[in-house]
Short mmCIF file of C-alpha atoms in Angstrom, two decimals:
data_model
loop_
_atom_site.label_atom_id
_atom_site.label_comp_id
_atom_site.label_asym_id
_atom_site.label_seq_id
_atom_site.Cartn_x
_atom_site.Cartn_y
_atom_site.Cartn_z
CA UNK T 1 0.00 0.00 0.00
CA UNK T 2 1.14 3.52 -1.32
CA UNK T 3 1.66 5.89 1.54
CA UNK T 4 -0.85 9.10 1.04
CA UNK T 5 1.08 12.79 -0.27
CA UNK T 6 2.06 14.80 2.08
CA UNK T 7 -0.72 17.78 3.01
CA UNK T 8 1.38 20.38 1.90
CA UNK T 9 1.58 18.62 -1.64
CA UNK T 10 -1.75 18.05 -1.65
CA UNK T 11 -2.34 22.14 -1.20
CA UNK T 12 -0.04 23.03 -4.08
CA UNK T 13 -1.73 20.82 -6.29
CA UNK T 14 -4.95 22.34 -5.53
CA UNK T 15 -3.49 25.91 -5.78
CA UNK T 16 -2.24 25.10 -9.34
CA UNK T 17 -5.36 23.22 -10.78
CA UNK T 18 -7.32 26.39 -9.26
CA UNK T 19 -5.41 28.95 -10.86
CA UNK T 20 -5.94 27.30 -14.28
CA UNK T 21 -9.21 27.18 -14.04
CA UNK T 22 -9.38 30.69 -12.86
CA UNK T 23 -7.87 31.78 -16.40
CA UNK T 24 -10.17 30.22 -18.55
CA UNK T 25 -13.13 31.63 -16.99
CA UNK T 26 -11.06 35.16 -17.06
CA UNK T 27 -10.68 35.17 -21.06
CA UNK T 28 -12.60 37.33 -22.72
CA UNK T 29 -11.58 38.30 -26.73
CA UNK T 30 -12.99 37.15 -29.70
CA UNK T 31 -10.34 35.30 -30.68
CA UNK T 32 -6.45 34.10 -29.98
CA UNK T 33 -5.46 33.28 -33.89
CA UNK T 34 -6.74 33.87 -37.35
CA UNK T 35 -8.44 30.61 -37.69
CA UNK T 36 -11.15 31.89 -34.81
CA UNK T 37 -12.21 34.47 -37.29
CA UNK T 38 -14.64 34.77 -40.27
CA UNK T 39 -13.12 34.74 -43.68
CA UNK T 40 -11.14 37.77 -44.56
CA UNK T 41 -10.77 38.38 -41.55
CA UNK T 42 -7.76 38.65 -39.09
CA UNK T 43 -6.83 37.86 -35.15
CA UNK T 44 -5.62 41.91 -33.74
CA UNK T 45 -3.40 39.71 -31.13
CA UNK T 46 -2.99 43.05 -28.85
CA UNK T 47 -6.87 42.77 -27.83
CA UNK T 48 -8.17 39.54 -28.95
CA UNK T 49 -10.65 40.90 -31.14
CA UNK T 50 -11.39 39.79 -35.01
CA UNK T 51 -10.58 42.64 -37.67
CA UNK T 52 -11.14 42.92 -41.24
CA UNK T 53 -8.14 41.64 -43.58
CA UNK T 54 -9.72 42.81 -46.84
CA UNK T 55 -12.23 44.79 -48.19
CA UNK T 56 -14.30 41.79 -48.83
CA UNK T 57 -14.95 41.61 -45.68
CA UNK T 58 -16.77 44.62 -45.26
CA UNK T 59 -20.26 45.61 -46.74
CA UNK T 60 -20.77 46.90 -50.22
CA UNK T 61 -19.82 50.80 -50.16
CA UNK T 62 -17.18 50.05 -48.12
CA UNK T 63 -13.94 49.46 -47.47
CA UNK T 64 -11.10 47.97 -44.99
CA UNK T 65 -9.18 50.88 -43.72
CA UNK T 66 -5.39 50.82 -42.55
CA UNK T 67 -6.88 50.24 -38.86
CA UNK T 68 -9.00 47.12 -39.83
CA UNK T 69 -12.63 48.63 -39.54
CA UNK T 70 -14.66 48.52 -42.32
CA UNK T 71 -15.40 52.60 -43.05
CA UNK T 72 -17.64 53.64 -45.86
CA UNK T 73 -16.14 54.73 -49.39
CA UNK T 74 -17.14 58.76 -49.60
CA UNK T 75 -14.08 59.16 -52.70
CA UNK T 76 -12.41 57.22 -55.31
CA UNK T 77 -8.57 56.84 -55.72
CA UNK T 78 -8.30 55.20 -59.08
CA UNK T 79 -10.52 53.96 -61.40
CA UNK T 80 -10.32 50.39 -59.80
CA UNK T 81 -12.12 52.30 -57.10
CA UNK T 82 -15.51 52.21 -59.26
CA UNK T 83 -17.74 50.16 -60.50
CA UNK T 84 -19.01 49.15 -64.07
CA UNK T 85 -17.53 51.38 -66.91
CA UNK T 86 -17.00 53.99 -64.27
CA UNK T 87 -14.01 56.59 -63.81
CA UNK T 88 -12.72 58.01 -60.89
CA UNK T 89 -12.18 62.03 -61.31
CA UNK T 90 -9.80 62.88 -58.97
CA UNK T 91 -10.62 66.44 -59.21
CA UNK T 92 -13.92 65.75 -57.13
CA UNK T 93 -13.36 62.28 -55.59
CA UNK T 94 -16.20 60.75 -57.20
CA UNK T 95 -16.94 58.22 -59.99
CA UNK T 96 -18.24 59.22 -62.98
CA UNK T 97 -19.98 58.00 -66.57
CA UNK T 98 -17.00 56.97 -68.94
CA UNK T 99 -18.27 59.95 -70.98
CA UNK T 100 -18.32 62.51 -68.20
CA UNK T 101 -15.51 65.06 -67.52
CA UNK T 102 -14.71 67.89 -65.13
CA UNK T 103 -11.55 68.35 -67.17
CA UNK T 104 -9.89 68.96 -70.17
CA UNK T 105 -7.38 65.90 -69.54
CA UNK T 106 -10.25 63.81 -69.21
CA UNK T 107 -11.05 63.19 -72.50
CA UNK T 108 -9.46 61.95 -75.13
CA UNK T 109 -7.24 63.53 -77.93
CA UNK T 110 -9.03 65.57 -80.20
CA UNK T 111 -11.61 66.27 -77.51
CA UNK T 112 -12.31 68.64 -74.94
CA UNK T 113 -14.58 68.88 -71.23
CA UNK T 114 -17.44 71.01 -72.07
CA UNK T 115 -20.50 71.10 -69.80
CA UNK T 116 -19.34 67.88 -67.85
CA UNK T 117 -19.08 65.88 -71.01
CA UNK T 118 -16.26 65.24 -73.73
CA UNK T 119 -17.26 66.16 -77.03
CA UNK T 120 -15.08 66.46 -79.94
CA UNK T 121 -13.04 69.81 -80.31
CA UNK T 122 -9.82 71.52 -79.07
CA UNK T 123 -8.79 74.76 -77.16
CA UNK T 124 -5.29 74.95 -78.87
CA UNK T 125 -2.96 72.50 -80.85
CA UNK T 126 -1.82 70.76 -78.22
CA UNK T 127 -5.30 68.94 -78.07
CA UNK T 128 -5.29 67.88 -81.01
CA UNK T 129 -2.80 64.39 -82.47
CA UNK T 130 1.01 65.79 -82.80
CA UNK T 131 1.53 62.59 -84.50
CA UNK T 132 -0.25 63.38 -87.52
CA UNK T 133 0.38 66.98 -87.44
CA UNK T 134 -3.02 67.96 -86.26
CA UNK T 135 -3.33 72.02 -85.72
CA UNK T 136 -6.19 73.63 -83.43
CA UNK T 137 -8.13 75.85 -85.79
CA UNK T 138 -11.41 77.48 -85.07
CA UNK T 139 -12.15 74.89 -82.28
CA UNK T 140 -11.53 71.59 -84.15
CA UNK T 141 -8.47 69.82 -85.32
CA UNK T 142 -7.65 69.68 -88.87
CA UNK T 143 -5.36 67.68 -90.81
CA UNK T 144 -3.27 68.93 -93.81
CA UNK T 145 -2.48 72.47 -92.72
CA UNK T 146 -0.09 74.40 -90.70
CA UNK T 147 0.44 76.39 -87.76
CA UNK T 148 4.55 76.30 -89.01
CA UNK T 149 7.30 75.58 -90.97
CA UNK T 150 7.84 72.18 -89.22
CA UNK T 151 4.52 71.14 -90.16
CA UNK T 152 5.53 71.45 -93.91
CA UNK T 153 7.10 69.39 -96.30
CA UNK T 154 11.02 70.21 -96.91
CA UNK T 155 11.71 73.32 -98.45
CA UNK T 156 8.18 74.83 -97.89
CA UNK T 157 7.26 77.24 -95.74
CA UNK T 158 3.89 78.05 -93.74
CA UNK T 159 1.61 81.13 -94.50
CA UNK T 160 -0.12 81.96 -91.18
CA UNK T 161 -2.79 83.56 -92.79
CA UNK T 162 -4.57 80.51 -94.70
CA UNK T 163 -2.48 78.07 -92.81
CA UNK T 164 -1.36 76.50 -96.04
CA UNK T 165 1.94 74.88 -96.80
CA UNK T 166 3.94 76.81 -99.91
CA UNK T 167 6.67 77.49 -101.57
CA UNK T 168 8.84 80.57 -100.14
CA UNK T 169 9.18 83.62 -102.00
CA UNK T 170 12.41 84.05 -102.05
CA UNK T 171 14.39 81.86 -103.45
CA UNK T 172 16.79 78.70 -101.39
CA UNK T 173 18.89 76.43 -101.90
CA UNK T 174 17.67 73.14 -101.72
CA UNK T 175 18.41 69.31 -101.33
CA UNK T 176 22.22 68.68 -102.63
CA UNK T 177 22.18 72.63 -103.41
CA UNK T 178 20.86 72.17 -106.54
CA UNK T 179 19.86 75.28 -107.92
CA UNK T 180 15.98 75.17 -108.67
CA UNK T 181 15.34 78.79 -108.15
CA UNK T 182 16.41 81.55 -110.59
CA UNK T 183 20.16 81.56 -111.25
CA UNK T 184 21.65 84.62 -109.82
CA UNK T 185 24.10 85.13 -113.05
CA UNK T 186 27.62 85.33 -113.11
CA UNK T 187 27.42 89.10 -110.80
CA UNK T 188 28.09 86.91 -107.79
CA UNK T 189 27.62 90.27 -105.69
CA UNK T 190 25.29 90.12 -102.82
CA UNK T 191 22.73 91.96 -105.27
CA UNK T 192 21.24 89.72 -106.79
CA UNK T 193 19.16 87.62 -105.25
CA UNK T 194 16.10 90.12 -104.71
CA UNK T 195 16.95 90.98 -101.25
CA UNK T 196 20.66 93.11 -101.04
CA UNK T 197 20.93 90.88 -97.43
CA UNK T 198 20.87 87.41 -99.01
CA UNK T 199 23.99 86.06 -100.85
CA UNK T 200 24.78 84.80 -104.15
CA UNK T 201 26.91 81.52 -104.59
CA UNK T 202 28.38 79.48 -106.68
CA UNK T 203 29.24 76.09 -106.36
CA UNK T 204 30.15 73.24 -108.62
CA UNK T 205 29.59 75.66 -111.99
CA UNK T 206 26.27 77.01 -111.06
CA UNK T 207 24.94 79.74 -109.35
CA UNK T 208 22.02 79.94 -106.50
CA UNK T 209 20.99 82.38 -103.42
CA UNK T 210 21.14 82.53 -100.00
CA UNK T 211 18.22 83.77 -98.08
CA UNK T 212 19.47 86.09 -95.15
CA UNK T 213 17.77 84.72 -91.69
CA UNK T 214 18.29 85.68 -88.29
CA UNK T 215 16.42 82.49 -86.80
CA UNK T 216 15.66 78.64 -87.48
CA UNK T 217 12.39 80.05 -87.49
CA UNK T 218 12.17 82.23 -90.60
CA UNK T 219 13.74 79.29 -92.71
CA UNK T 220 11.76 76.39 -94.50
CA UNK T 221 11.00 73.25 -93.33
CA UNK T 222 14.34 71.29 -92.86
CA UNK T 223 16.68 74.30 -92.81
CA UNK T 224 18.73 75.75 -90.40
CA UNK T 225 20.08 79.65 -89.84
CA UNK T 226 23.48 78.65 -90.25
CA UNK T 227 26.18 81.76 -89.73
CA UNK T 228 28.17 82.46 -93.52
CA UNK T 229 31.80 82.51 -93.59
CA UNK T 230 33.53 85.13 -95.71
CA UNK T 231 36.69 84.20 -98.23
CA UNK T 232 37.54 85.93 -101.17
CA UNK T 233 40.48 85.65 -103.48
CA UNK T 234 41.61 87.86 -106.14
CA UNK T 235 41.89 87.29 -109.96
CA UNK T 236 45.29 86.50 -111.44
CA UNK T 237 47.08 84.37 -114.57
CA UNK T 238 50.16 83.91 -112.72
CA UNK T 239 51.91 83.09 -109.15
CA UNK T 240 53.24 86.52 -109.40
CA UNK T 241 49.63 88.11 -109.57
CA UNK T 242 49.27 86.43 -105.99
CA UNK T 243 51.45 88.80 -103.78
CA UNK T 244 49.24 90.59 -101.43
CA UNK T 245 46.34 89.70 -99.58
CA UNK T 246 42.92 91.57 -99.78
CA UNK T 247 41.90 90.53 -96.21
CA UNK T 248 44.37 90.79 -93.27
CA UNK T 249 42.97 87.25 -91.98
CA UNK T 250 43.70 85.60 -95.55
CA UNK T 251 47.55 85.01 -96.40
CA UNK T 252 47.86 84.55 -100.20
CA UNK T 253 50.05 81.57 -101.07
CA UNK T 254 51.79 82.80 -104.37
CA UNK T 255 50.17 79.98 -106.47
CA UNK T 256 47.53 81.10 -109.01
CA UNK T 257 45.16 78.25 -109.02
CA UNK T 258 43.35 78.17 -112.86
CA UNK T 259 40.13 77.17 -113.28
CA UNK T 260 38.66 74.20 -114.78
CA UNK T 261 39.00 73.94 -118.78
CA UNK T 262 42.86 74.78 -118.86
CA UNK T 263 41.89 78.55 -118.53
CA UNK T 264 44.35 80.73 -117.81
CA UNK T 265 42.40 83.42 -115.47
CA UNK T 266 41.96 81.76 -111.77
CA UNK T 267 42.07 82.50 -108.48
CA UNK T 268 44.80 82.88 -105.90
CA UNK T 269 45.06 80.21 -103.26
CA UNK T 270 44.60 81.05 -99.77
CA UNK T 271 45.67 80.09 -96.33
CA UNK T 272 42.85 81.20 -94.15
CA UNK T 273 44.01 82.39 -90.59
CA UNK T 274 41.61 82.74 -87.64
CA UNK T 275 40.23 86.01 -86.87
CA UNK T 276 40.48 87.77 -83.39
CA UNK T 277 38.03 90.39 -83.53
CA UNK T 278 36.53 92.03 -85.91
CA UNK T 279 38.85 94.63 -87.23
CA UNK T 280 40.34 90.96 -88.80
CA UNK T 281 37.86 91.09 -91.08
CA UNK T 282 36.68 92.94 -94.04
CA UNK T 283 35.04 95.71 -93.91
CA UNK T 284 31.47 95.59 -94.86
CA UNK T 285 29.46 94.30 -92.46
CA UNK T 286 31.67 91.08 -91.12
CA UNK T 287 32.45 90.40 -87.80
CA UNK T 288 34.50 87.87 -86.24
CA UNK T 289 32.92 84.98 -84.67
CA UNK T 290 34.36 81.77 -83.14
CA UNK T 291 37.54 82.94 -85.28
CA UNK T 292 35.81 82.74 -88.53
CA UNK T 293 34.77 86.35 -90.32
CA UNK T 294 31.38 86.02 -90.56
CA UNK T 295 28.98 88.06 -93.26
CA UNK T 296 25.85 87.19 -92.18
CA UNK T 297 23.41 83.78 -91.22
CA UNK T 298 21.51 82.80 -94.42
CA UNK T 299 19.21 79.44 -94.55
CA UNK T 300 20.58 76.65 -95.73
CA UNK T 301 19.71 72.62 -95.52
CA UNK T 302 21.89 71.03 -92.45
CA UNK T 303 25.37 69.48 -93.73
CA UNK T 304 24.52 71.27 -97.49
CA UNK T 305 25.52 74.13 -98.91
CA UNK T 306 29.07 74.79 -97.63
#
């Protein structure tokens, strides 16, 4: 036969069973894990009580906030925010119709917001498609005019008052300077090319102008306001015509270079020097830029006519 537990073992038993009783009865959250929970729901472990996870677990209108509690949607984020064909307009907060608008930016291109609806128009050329050189004119965007040279074809320029794409009136060089305006005859002077500020020039037997510019902007489509250097070389027949230079910034080598055909009148060969300022240079109006005497900018296609 056993002998019985002492009494004092006996009392610390009871204590023990006791207390964990008295802890189950004391217990009062929700939950203790996510499993006690309804579906998309969660456990909030700091007081025991069952928080939404997701906004399906809240009502329809509403939404699970950062703190878990289902609060009711009064604004829209993003478009994922409404419902159907809806769109958020995150001007107001609200969803609207797919056709409604309280903005410009709103609609789409080639339209514009007017009385809370996107109808077809534009305010300026932006509005309208860039892409296929759309211009803004009297409220609607057209295709196949101008608000600029860049809309036009190359070599054309834009007349601003029918917004029609033309051929300049003055005459340019263009592609390969080719000469396909009037030839500016063998006076290659600056006078001939109906304007005393554009240039004549010859190159590669023929003659063509220069159209004076101060700008990209006043140049055709596909030009460039490019500055024009200045080099000129006297007449001779012989190396000993070649003896003096006409331009303090050009040294004359004393070789008379003929021209093509084995005829005996040519030109003196130069060996251009940089310019310093513009006292370098000649004397009607040239000035020195970037070490080059400089006449004047004139238009002329990038990487032609040089």
């Amino acid at each position: 036969m056993k002998a019985p537990l002492p009494a004092t073992t006996l009392l610390l038993l009871s204590l023990l069973a006791g207390a964990g009783c008295s802890g189950s009865q004391d217990f009062e959250g929700e939950c203790k894990r996510d499993s006690d929970c309804q579906s998309y729901q969660r456990c909030d472990t700091r007081d025991y009580r069952c928080i939404c996870a997701s906004d399906e677990a809240c009502a329809p209108g509403e939404f699970c906030n950062a703190s878990g509690s289902c609060q009711t949607k009064t604004s829209c984020l993003s478009n994922d925010d409404c419902t159907g064909q809806g769109v958020c307009d995150v001007f107001s907060g609200e969803c609207i119709g797919p056709s409604a608008c309280s903005d410009d930016v709103q609609c789409d291109i080639g339209q514009i917001c007017e009385q809370g609806v996107c109808r077809l128009g534009c305010r300026e050329t932006s509005d309208c498609d860039l892409m296929q050189k759309e211009i803004c004119l009297d409220g609607q965007c057209r295709q196949g005019m101008c608000d600029g040279n860049p809309y036009c074809p190359f070599g054309q320029v834009c007349d601003l008052d029918s917004h029609l794409c033309t051929q300049p009136v003055e005459p340019h060089c263009l592609t390969g300077c080719s000469p396909t305006c009037e030839l500016c005859g063998e006076d290659t002077s600056v006078g001939p090319c109906q304007n005393p500020a554009n240039v004549c020039v010859r190159q590669d037997g023929e003659t063509y102008c220069w159209v004076y510019c101060e700008g990209d902007e006043q140049c055709p489509a596909g030009y460039q306001c490019v500055p024009t250097t200045v080099s000129w070389s006297p007449l001779c027949e012989s190396d000993s015509d070649c003896s003096d230079a006409p331009d303090p910034n050009d040294r004359v080598i004393n070789v008379c270079d003929g021209t093509s055909g084995g005829q005996v009148v040519g030109r003196c060969r130069l060996n251009k020097q940089p310019c310093f300022n513009d006292a370098d240079c000649y004397p009607f109006e040239t000035h020195c830029q970037e070490g080059q005497c400089v006449f004047a900018s004139h238009c002329r296609p990038p990487g032609g006519c040089n």
